Coordinates of C-alpha atoms and ligand atoms in Angstrom, one line a residue:
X1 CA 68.6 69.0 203.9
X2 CA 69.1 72.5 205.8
X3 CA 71.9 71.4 207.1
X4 CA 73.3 69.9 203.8
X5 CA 71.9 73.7 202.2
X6 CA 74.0 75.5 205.0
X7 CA 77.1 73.9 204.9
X8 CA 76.7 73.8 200.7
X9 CA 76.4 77.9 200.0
X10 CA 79.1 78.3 203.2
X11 CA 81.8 76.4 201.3
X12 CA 80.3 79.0 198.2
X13 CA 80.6 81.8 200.1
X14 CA 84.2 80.8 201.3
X15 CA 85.0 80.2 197.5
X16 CA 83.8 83.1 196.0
X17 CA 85.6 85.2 199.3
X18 CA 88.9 83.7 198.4
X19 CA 88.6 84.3 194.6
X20 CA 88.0 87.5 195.0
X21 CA 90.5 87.9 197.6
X22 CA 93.0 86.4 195.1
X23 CA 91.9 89.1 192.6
X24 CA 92.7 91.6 194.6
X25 CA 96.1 90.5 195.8
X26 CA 96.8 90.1 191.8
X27 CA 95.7 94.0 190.9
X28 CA 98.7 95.5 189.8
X29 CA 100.4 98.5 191.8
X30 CA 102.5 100.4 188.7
X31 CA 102.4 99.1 184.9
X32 CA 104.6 96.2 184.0
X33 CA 105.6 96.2 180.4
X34 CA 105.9 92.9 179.1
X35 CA 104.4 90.5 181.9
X36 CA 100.4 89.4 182.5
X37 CA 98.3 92.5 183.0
X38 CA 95.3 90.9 185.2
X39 CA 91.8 92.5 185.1
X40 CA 89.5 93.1 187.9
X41 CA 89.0 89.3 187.9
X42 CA 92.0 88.1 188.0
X43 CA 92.4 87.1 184.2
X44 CA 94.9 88.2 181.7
X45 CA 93.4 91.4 179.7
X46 CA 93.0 90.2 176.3
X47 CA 93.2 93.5 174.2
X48 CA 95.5 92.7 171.5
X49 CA 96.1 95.2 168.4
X50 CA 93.8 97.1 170.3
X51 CA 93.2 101.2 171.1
X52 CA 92.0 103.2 174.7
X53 CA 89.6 105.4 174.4
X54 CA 88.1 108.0 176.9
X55 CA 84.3 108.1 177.2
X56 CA 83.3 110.6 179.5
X57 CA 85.3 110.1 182.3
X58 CA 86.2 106.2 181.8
X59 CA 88.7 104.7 179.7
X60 CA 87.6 102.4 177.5
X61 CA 90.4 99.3 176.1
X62 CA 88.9 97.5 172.9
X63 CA 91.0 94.4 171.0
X64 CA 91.7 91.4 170.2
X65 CA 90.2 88.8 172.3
X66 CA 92.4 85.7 171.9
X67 CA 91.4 84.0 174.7
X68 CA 91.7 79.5 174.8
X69 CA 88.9 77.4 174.4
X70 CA 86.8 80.3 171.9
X71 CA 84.7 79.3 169.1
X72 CA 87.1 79.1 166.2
X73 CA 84.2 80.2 163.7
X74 CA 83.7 83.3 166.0
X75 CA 86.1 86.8 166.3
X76 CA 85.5 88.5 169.0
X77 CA 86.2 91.8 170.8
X78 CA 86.4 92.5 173.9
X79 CA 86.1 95.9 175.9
X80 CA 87.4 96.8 179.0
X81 CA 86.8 99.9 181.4
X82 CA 89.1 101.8 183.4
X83 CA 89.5 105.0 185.2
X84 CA 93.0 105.3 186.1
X85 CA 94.5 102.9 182.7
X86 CA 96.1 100.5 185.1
X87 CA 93.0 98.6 186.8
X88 CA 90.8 97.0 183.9
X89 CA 87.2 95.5 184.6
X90 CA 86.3 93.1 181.7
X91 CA 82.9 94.7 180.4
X92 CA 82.5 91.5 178.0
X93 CA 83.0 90.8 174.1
X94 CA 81.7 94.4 172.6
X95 CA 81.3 92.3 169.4
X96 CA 80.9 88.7 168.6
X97 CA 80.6 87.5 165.4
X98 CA 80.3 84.9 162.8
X99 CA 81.8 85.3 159.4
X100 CA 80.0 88.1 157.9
X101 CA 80.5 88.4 154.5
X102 CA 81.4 84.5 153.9
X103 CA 85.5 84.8 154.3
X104 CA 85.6 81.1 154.8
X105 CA 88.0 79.2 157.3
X106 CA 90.5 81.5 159.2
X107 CA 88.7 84.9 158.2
X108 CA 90.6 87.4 160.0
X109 CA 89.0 90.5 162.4
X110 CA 91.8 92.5 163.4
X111 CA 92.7 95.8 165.6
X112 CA 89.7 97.0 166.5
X113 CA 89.3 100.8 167.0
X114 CA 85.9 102.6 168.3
X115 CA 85.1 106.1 167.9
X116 CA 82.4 108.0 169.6
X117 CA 80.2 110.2 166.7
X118 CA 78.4 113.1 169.0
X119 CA 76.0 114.0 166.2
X120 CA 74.8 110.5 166.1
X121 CA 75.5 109.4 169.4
X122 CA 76.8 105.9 168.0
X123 CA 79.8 103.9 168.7
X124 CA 81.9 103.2 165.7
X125 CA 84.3 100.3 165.5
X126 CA 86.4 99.8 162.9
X127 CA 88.4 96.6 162.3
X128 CA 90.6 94.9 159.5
X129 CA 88.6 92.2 157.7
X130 CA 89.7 89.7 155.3
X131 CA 89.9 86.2 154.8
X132 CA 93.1 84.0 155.0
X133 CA 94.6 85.1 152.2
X134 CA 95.2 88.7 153.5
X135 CA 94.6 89.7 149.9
X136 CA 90.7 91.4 150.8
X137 CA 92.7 94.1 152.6
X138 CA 89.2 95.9 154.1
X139 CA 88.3 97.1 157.1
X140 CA 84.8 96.3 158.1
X141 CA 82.7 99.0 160.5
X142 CA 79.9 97.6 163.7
X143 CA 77.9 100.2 165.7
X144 CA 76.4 100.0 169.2
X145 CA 74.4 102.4 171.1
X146 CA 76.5 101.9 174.3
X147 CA 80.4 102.0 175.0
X148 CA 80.3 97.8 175.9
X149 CA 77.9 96.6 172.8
X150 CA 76.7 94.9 171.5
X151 CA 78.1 95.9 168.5
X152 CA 76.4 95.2 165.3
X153 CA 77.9 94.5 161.9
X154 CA 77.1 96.8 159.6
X155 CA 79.7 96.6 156.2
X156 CA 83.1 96.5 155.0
X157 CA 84.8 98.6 152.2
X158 CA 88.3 99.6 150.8
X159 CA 89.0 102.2 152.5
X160 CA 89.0 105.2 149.6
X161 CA 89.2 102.5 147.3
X162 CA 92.5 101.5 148.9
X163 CA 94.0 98.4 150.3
X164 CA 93.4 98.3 154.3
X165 CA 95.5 95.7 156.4
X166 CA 96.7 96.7 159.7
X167 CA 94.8 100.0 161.4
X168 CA 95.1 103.1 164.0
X169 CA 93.2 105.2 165.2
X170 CA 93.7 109.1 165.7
X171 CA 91.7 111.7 167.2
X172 CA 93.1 115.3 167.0
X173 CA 92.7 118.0 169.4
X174 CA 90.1 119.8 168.2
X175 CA 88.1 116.5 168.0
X176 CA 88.2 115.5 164.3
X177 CA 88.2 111.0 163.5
X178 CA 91.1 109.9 161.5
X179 CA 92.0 106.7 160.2
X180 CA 95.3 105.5 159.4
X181 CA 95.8 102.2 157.2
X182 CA 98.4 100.2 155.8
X183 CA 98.1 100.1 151.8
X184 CA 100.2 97.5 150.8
X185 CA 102.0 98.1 147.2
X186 CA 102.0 102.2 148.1
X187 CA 102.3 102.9 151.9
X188 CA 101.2 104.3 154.7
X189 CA 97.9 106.6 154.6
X190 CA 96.3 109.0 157.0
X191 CA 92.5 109.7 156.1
X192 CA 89.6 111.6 157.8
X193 CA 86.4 110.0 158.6
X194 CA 83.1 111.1 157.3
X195 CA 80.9 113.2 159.4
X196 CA 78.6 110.4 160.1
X197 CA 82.3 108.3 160.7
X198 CA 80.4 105.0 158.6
X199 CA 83.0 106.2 156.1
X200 CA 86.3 108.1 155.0
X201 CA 86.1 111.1 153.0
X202 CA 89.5 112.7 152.4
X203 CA 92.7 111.4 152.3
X204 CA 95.2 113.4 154.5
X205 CA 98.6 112.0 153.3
X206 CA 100.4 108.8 151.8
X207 CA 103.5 107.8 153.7
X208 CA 105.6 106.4 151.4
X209 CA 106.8 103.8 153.8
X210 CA 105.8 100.1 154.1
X211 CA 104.8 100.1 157.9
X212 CA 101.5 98.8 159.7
X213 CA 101.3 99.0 163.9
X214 CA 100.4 102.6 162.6
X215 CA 99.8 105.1 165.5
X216 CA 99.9 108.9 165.4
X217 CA 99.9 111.6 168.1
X218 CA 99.9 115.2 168.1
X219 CA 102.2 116.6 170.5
X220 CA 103.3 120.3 171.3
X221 CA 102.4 121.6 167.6
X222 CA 103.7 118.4 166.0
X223 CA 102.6 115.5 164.4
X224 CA 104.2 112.1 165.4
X225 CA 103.7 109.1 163.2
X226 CA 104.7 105.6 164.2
X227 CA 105.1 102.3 162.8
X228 CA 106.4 99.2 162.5
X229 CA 108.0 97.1 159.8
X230 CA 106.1 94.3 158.0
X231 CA 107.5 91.5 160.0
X232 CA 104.3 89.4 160.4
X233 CA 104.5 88.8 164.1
X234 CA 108.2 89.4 165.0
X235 CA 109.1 92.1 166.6
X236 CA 111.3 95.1 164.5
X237 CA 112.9 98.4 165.1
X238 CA 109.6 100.5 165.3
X239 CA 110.3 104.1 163.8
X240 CA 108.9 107.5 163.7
X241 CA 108.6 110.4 161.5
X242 CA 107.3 114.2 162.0
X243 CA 105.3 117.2 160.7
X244 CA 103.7 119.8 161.3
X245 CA 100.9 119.0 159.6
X246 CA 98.9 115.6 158.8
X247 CA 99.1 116.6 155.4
X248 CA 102.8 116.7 155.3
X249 CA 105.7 116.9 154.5
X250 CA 106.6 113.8 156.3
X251 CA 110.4 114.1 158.1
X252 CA 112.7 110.6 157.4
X253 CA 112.0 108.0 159.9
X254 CA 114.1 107.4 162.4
X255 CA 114.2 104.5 165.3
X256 CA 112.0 104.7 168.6
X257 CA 114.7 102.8 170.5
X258 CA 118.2 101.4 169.5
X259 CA 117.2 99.1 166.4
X260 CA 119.0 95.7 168.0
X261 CA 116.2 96.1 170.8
X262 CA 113.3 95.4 168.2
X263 CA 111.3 97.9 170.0
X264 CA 111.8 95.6 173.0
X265 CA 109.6 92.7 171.6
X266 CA 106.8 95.0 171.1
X267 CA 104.8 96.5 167.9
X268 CA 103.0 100.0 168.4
X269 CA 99.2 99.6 168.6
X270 CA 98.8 103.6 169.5
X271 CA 99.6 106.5 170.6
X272 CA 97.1 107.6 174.2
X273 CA 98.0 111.0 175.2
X274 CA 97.0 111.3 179.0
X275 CA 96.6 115.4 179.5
X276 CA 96.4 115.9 183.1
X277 CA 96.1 118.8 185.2
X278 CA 99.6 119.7 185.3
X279 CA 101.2 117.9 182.6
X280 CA 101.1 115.7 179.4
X281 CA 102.2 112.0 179.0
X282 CA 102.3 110.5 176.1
X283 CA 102.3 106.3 176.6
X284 CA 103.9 103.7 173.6
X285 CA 101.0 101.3 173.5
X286 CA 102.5 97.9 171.7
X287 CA 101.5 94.6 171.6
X288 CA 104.2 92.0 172.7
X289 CA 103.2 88.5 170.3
X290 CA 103.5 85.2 171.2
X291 CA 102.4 83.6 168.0
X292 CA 101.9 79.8 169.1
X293 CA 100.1 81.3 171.9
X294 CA 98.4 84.5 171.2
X295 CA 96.3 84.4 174.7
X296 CA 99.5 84.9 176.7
X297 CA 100.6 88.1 173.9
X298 CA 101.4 90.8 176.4
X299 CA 101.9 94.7 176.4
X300 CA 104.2 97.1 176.4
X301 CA 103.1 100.4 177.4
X302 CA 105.7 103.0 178.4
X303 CA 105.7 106.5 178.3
X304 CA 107.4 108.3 175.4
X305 CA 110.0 111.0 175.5
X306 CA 108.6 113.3 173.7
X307 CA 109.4 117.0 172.1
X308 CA 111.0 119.3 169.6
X309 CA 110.4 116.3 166.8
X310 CA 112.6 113.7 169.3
X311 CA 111.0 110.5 169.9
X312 CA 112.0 108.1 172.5
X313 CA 110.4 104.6 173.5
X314 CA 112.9 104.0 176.9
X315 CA 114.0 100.5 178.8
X316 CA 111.1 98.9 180.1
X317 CA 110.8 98.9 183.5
X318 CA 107.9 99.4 186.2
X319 CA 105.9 102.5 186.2
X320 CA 103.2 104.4 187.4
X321 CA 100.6 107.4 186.1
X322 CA 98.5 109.4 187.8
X323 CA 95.8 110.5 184.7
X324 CA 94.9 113.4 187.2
X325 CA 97.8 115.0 187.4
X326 CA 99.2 114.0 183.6
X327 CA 102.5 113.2 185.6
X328 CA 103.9 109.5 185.7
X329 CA 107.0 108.3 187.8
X330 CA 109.3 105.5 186.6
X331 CA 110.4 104.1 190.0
Ligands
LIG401 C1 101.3 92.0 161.7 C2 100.1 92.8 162.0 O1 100.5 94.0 162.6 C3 99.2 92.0 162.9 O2 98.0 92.8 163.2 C4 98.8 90.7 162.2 O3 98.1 91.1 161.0 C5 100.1 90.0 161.8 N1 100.9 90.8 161.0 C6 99.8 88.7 161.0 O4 100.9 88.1 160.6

């Protein structure tokens, strides 16, 4: 029985060494737009339609979790930490949930976004709900105490009255929550949150553009605003338009990338601004789709050329960032 015990938990121990040496071997040395992104484990980071966040000094990655074999009554999002954006350790489904408001069959939970409120030291997640008709057009709100959940259901509105599909998140410099959500039969809008952030409480401008993917950052004294065309899940020529002020006026759009690239297969999630000591890289956070298969969706992060109202999303190819620095190298 010793014996039997001995040789058992050595053939564990050899298992769990080689899995983990596996892991390792898979970690990724630069980011590589478009193929699997493994986490600390070894597993394809599901983090679809999703947003980064920095807590503190760790990067948190919420979204999507599309992974095989889930409860098909459940949505679920997951969170992932990181210090450096490149190496992810799964930190579990932040949220897991049943169908809150009685959607019915194929209720949809959608880019999930978290804010941190310092007054009331809550995490605020913001998602699309609706059910499969896409006509509820909501976005529903959870709140944990902690960064990795759980998260707790809490309501669902229109946001401002408005119709809410597809939304991104934006924090400016000075701190202050933004929203921005696709409204259907007018636009695209960009709206402040509350001070509490459990709701929206002025409306900042209306795009008059029918885009979702929407992502905004503020760069160098302008305002970038991206989306992407209302394509369901095939990929379009993302575009951008600029201001000086979220309130407008709103430049024309223009293309990210040469419009027969379809953004390269990718639709814009957000907009992470890495400020380093040194310098300032703005990354192109997209979601790559693969409909029939949405657990092998990938990403396409690049950084952005950026300045004097030019926006650029280049060529994917290998890269790498160092967030201390704010400097990346495309090799
Ligand atoms: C495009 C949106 O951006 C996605 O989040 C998803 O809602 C699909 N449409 C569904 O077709």
């Amino acid at each position: 029985m010793y014996k039997y015990l001995t040789i058992n938990s050595l053939i564990q121990t050899t298992c769990y060494l080689l899995s983990s040496a596996l892991a390792i071997a898979q970690q990724p040395s630069s980011f590589n737009p478009g193929q699997l992104w493994p986490d600390a484990d070894g597993n394809h980071i599901q983090a679809h339609g999703g947003g980064v966040i920095k807590f503190k000094k760790t990067y948190y990655w919420y979204g999507e979790q599309r992974s095989q074999g889930l409860d098909s009554n459940l949505r679920y999002v997951s969170c992932y930490s990181s210090k450096d954006l490149l190496h992810w350790k799964f930190r579990g489904n932040a949220l897991q949930i049943t169908d809150p408001e009685h959607l019915g069959p194929r209720w949809v939970l959608e880019r999930p976004k978290v804010y941190y409120n310092e007054k009331t030291r809550k995490y605020v997640m913001y998602f699309h709900l609706d059910n499969n008709t896409y006509k509820l057009a909501k976005v529903g709100i959870a709140v944990s105490d902690r960064p990795a959940g759980p998260f707790v259901f809490v309501k669902s509105f229109r946001p401002l009255d408005h119709e809410s599909r597809d939304i991104g998140q934006f924090i400016d410099d000075d701190g202050t929550a933004y929203l921005v959500f696709e409204d259907r039969p007018f636009g695209f809008r960009i709206a402040r949150l509350s001070e509490d952030y459990m709701s929206l409480e002025k409306e900042m401008s209306l795009i008059k553009e029918h885009m979702e993917g929407g992502a905004i950052v503020h760069y160098k004294g302008l305002y970038y605003a991206i989306g992407s065309a209302l394509t369901g899940w095939q990929a379009n020529p993302n575009k951008y338009a600029v201001a000086t002020s979220l309130e407008g006026p709103w430049s024309d759009f223009k293309d990210v990338a040469p419009p027969e690239k379809n953004t390269y297969g990718a639709q814009s999630t957000m907009m992470l601004k890495v400020t380093g000591k040194r310098s300032t890289t703005v990354i192109f956070m997209g979601d790559i789709w693969k409909p029939k298969t949405q657990w092998e969706s990938t990403y396409l992060w690049m950084p952005v050329q950026i300045g004097e109202g030019q926006l650029r999303v280049p060529e994917p190819q290998p890269w790498t960032l160092d967030v201390k620095s704010g400097g990346y190298r495309i090799d």
